[in-house]
Tab-separated table of C-alpha atoms and ligand atoms in Angstrom:
chain	number	residue	atom	x	y	z
A	1	MET	CA	25.013	106.537	144.105
A	2	ASN	CA	25.179	108.798	147.105
A	3	LYS	CA	26.368	112.362	145.516
A	4	GLY	CA	30.039	112.914	147.958
A	5	GLY	CA	29.477	115.641	150.872
A	6	VAL	CA	31.596	118.859	150.670
A	7	PHE	CA	33.256	120.202	153.606
A	8	ILE	CA	35.443	123.403	153.637
A	9	VAL	CA	37.652	124.120	156.555
A	10	SER	CA	38.973	126.909	157.551
A	11	GLY	CA	40.853	128.982	161.050
A	12	PRO	CA	43.737	131.392	161.253
A	13	SER	CA	47.252	130.110	160.586
A	14	GLY	CA	48.638	128.229	163.082
A	15	SER	CA	44.755	127.134	164.663
A	16	GLY	CA	45.816	123.558	164.409
A	17	LYS	CA	44.191	122.939	160.482
A	18	ASP	CA	46.635	120.629	159.581
A	19	THR	CA	47.716	119.396	162.641
A	20	LEU	CA	43.765	117.776	163.005
A	21	LEU	CA	43.288	117.117	159.035
A	22	THR	CA	46.761	114.722	159.111
A	23	GLU	CA	45.105	113.054	162.280
A	24	LEU	CA	42.193	112.584	160.516
A	25	PHE	CA	43.955	111.184	157.186
A	26	LYS	CA	45.018	108.511	159.127
A	27	ASN	CA	41.938	106.623	160.259
A	28	HIS	CA	40.254	107.780	157.727
A	29	PRO	CA	42.054	107.712	154.209
A	30	GLU	CA	38.338	107.308	152.397
A	31	ILE	CA	38.221	111.298	153.229
A	32	LYS	CA	40.059	113.137	149.990
A	33	PHE	CA	41.714	116.122	150.352
A	34	SER	CA	41.434	118.781	147.888
A	35	ILE	CA	45.390	120.099	146.979
A	36	SER	CA	45.342	123.658	146.287
A	37	THR	CA	47.489	125.147	144.107
A	38	ILE	CA	49.820	127.921	145.592
A	39	THR	CA	52.584	130.744	144.466
A	40	ARG	CA	53.992	130.747	147.852
A	41	PRO	CA	57.717	129.701	148.340
A	42	MET	CA	57.435	126.363	149.644
A	43	ARG	CA	58.453	125.724	153.753
A	44	ALA	CA	60.711	123.324	154.998
A	45	GLY	CA	59.608	119.841	155.859
A	46	GLU	CA	56.564	120.753	152.648
A	47	LYS	CA	56.175	117.904	149.441
A	48	GLU	CA	54.601	118.913	146.438
A	49	GLY	CA	52.023	117.496	145.454
A	50	GLU	CA	50.911	116.444	149.435
A	51	LYS	CA	48.906	119.696	150.350
A	52	TYR	CA	50.336	121.873	147.660
A	53	ASN	CA	51.077	122.401	144.050
A	54	PHE	CA	53.511	125.328	143.991
A	55	ILE	CA	53.902	127.034	140.466
A	56	SER	CA	55.008	130.526	139.407
A	57	ARG	CA	52.210	133.569	139.656
A	58	GLU	CA	52.257	133.414	135.963
A	59	SER	CA	51.404	129.707	135.478
A	60	PHE	CA	48.696	130.529	138.297
A	61	GLU	CA	47.181	133.629	136.231
A	62	GLN	CA	46.541	130.914	133.423
A	63	MET	CA	44.965	129.132	135.524
A	64	ILE	CA	42.128	131.933	137.093
A	65	ALA	CA	42.627	132.811	132.988
A	66	GLU	CA	41.723	129.114	131.429
A	67	ASP	CA	39.087	129.277	134.815
A	68	TYR	CA	40.646	126.020	135.940
A	69	LEU	CA	39.885	127.222	139.539
A	70	LEU	CA	36.901	126.730	141.866
A	71	GLU	CA	37.916	129.119	143.585
A	72	TYR	CA	41.078	131.839	144.465
A	73	ASN	CA	42.135	134.498	146.303
A	74	SER	CA	45.836	136.942	147.611
A	75	TYR	CA	46.669	135.533	150.862
A	76	ILE	CA	49.626	138.459	152.464
A	77	GLY	CA	51.009	138.556	148.523
A	78	ASN	CA	50.733	135.098	147.182
A	79	TYR	CA	47.602	133.329	145.477
A	80	TYR	CA	45.988	130.390	146.568
A	81	GLY	CA	43.582	128.376	144.210
A	82	THR	CA	40.927	125.380	144.646
A	83	PRO	CA	41.302	123.214	141.401
A	84	LYS	CA	37.438	123.069	139.934
A	85	ALA	CA	38.254	119.200	138.742
A	86	PRO	CA	39.217	116.908	141.788
A	87	VAL	CA	36.030	118.400	143.724
A	88	ILE	CA	33.696	117.787	141.346
A	89	LYS	CA	35.083	114.298	140.510
A	90	ALA	CA	34.824	113.565	144.193
A	91	ILE	CA	31.121	114.260	144.560
A	92	ASN	CA	30.492	112.518	141.239
A	93	GLU	CA	32.442	108.642	142.842
A	94	GLY	CA	30.288	110.062	146.586
A	95	CYS	CA	33.829	110.301	148.159
A	96	ASP	CA	33.978	113.127	150.678
A	97	ILE	CA	36.202	115.792	149.847
A	98	ILE	CA	37.909	118.466	152.200
A	99	ILE	CA	38.621	121.855	150.748
A	100	GLU	CA	40.771	123.645	153.417
A	101	VAL	CA	40.781	127.475	152.093
A	102	ASP	CA	40.309	130.899	153.459
A	103	VAL	CA	37.330	132.844	155.191
A	104	ASN	CA	37.540	134.309	151.248
A	105	GLY	CA	38.093	131.099	149.815
A	106	ALA	CA	35.217	129.391	152.540
A	107	ALA	CA	32.488	132.203	151.102
A	108	SER	CA	33.265	131.664	146.762
A	109	ILE	CA	32.732	128.215	147.985
A	110	ARG	CA	29.103	128.693	149.216
A	111	GLU	CA	28.056	130.511	146.727
A	112	LYS	CA	28.859	127.550	144.365
A	113	LEU	CA	27.983	124.253	145.687
A	114	PRO	CA	25.932	125.791	148.696
A	115	GLN	CA	25.211	122.071	150.492
A	116	ALA	CA	29.228	122.269	151.065
A	117	VAL	CA	29.317	122.131	155.544
A	118	SER	CA	31.570	124.342	156.915
A	119	ILE	CA	33.945	123.975	159.425
A	120	PHE	CA	36.128	127.269	161.353
A	121	ILE	CA	39.000	125.275	163.161
A	122	MET	CA	39.348	128.043	166.616
A	123	PRO	CA	42.566	128.798	168.722
A	124	PRO	CA	41.571	128.293	172.775
A	125	SER	CA	43.263	132.439	172.269
A	126	LEU	CA	45.229	134.714	170.870
A	127	LYS	CA	48.100	134.473	172.844
A	128	GLU	CA	48.070	130.610	171.905
A	129	LEU	CA	48.011	131.465	168.304
A	130	LYS	CA	50.994	133.561	168.690
A	131	ASN	CA	52.577	130.655	170.489
A	132	ARG	CA	52.417	128.350	168.214
A	133	LEU	CA	53.068	130.515	164.753
A	134	SER	CA	56.410	131.241	166.746
A	135	GLY	CA	56.354	127.556	167.917
A	136	ARG	CA	56.093	125.620	164.640
A	137	GLY	CA	59.128	127.248	163.685
A	138	THR	CA	58.506	128.282	159.822
A	139	GLU	CA	58.083	131.924	159.157
A	140	PRO	CA	59.881	135.022	160.590
A	141	GLU	CA	58.381	137.660	163.307
A	142	GLU	CA	57.435	140.000	160.727
A	143	ILE	CA	55.148	137.236	158.564
A	144	ILE	CA	53.790	135.956	161.908
A	145	ASN	CA	52.819	139.848	162.581
A	146	GLN	CA	51.316	139.619	159.479
A	147	ARG	CA	49.374	136.648	160.056
A	148	MET	CA	48.638	137.455	163.655
A	149	GLN	CA	46.563	141.254	161.623
A	150	SER	CA	44.908	138.364	159.364
A	151	ALA	CA	43.681	135.987	162.326
A	152	LEU	CA	41.457	139.357	163.820
A	153	SER	CA	39.928	139.369	160.834
A	154	GLU	CA	39.337	135.555	160.091
A	155	ILE	CA	37.743	134.941	163.441
A	156	LYS	CA	34.985	137.930	163.377
A	157	ARG	CA	34.173	135.749	159.986
A	158	ALA	CA	33.826	132.473	162.472
A	159	THR	CA	30.269	133.639	161.985
A	160	GLU	CA	29.562	132.399	158.588
A	161	TYR	CA	30.536	128.717	158.829
A	162	ASP	CA	27.942	125.765	159.913
A	163	TYR	CA	30.371	124.624	162.901
A	164	ILE	CA	32.942	126.203	164.797
A	165	VAL	CA	35.328	123.525	166.558
A	166	ILE	CA	37.702	124.882	169.143
A	167	ASN	CA	41.359	122.995	168.391
A	168	ASP	CA	42.039	122.865	172.391
A	169	ASP	CA	43.098	118.969	173.173
A	170	ILE	CA	44.007	117.529	169.602
A	171	ALA	CA	42.358	114.230	169.591
A	172	THR	CA	38.681	115.882	171.006
A	173	ALA	CA	39.062	118.260	168.126
A	174	VAL	CA	39.803	115.743	165.524
A	175	ASN	CA	36.453	113.636	166.777
A	176	ASP	CA	34.064	116.468	166.809
A	177	ILE	CA	35.620	116.895	163.089
A	178	HIS	CA	34.733	113.414	161.905
A	179	SER	CA	31.682	113.742	164.172
A	180	ILE	CA	30.582	116.511	162.032
A	181	ILE	CA	31.140	114.399	158.372
A	182	SER	CA	29.217	111.410	160.433
A	183	SER	CA	25.861	113.440	160.976
A	184	GLU	CA	26.207	115.044	157.378
A	185	ARG	CA	26.788	111.016	156.518
A	186	LEU	CA	23.188	110.271	158.236
A	187	LYS	CA	21.352	112.899	156.653
A	188	THR	CA	18.424	112.272	154.511
A	189	GLU	CA	19.243	114.270	151.596
A	190	ARG	CA	22.658	112.057	151.373
A	191	GLN	CA	20.967	108.685	151.207
A	192	LYS	CA	17.588	109.220	149.061
A	193	GLN	CA	18.207	106.014	147.421
A	194	ILE	CA	18.287	103.516	149.804
A	195	ILE	CA	14.708	103.814	149.815
A	196	ASP	CA	14.628	102.740	146.155
A	197	GLU	CA	17.241	99.757	147.271
A	198	VAL	CA	15.224	98.691	150.282
A	199	PHE	CA	12.082	98.195	147.925
B	201	LIG	P1	47.242	125.834	160.245
B	201	LIG	O1	47.561	124.533	159.562
B	201	LIG	O2	46.281	125.920	160.791
B	201	LIG	O3	48.634	126.726	159.810
B	201	LIG	P2	48.978	123.364	161.966
B	201	LIG	O4	48.204	122.243	161.848
B	201	LIG	O5	50.441	124.271	161.095
B	201	LIG	O6	48.766	124.712	161.675
B	201	LIG	O7	50.266	124.064	163.898
B	201	LIG	C1	50.977	125.554	164.178
B	201	LIG	C2	51.415	124.837	165.290
B	201	LIG	O8	50.506	124.778	166.169
B	201	LIG	C3	52.199	123.643	165.213
B	201	LIG	O9	53.416	123.819	165.490
B	201	LIG	C4	51.227	122.460	165.811
B	201	LIG	O10	52.211	121.421	165.879
B	201	LIG	C5	50.641	123.137	166.727
B	201	LIG	N1	49.112	122.301	167.268
B	201	LIG	C6	48.512	122.667	166.463
B	201	LIG	N2	47.180	121.804	167.558
B	201	LIG	C7	47.855	122.043	168.862
B	201	LIG	C8	46.604	122.034	170.052
B	201	LIG	N3	45.889	121.621	169.676
B	201	LIG	N4	48.264	122.190	170.933
B	201	LIG	C9	49.460	122.700	170.947
B	201	LIG	N5	49.673	122.660	169.627
B	201	LIG	C10	49.524	122.672	168.464
B	202	LIG	P1	49.474	128.561	154.592
B	202	LIG	O1	50.607	129.593	154.022
B	202	LIG	O2	49.719	128.750	156.263
B	202	LIG	O3	49.457	127.498	154.235
B	202	LIG	O4	48.076	129.012	154.397
B	202	LIG	C1	47.577	130.152	154.343
B	202	LIG	C2	46.066	130.275	154.494
B	202	LIG	O5	45.450	129.996	152.614
B	202	LIG	C3	45.656	129.335	155.211
B	202	LIG	O6	44.108	130.416	155.401
B	202	LIG	C4	44.958	128.378	154.454
B	202	LIG	O7	43.591	127.568	154.704
B	202	LIG	C5	44.202	129.165	153.430
B	202	LIG	N1	44.746	128.284	151.913
B	202	LIG	C6	45.116	127.058	151.697
B	202	LIG	N2	45.176	126.687	150.519
B	202	LIG	C7	43.921	127.626	150.246
B	202	LIG	C8	42.864	128.042	148.448
B	202	LIG	O8	43.113	126.548	147.616
B	202	LIG	N3	42.223	128.932	148.702
B	202	LIG	C9	42.449	129.818	149.347
B	202	LIG	N4	40.878	131.059	148.979
B	202	LIG	N5	42.808	130.039	150.811
B	202	LIG	C10	43.916	128.725	151.132
């Protein structure tokens, strides 16, 4: 059986990662999503186990000690981490999996899984990013400012990624992400077993 592909998706907070991935999964439920474990308080509208598992700092630190995480990072005072087991399971079962992480998490995953393909979601401008963060209405002004500061350093690291997708028009950006995943599936490296099957 072919191994599944690992796709890292990063981008500054408010660039539209959730919006684009939600749209992508509507038409492509076969693509798996890595549910992160985090210590940030739950936002209005978020549900336990949907995108995140919300846990205490003590439980998170225990997960670190037990080597349960593929990677983790601290972002504006909270821990965010990717559990290892579901990612390994998806790869072994031949399923494509998307891991949404910040730029530091992406660097750690590339070291451990060099076959991972990375995609950076870029806002059309900083002004639009600020509008989107404010318009989402989920964080107070002070946190929005911290997230804008973090966005500047994250955007500088976009060149570490294999692909940059500009999220201006949602449908175009979703199509771009899907094209990247589709072309990766067609690579010879992913399809070597077909030669034996044909013979
Ligand atoms: P992220 O997951 O990267 O933090 P979100 O998906 O939550 O970002 O998007 C931030 C805000 O911007 C949301 O209110 C969302 O509805 C809006 N948004 C996302 N993509 C676009 C777009 N292409 N045009 C206009 N608004 C958008
Ligand atoms: P938010 O609080 O807006 O949901 O996420 C904040 C940042 O954490 C975003 O850049 C998001 O991509 C990143 N993030 C989400 N899950 C993980 C994870 O498991 N590991 C790491 N390193 N970053 C994550």
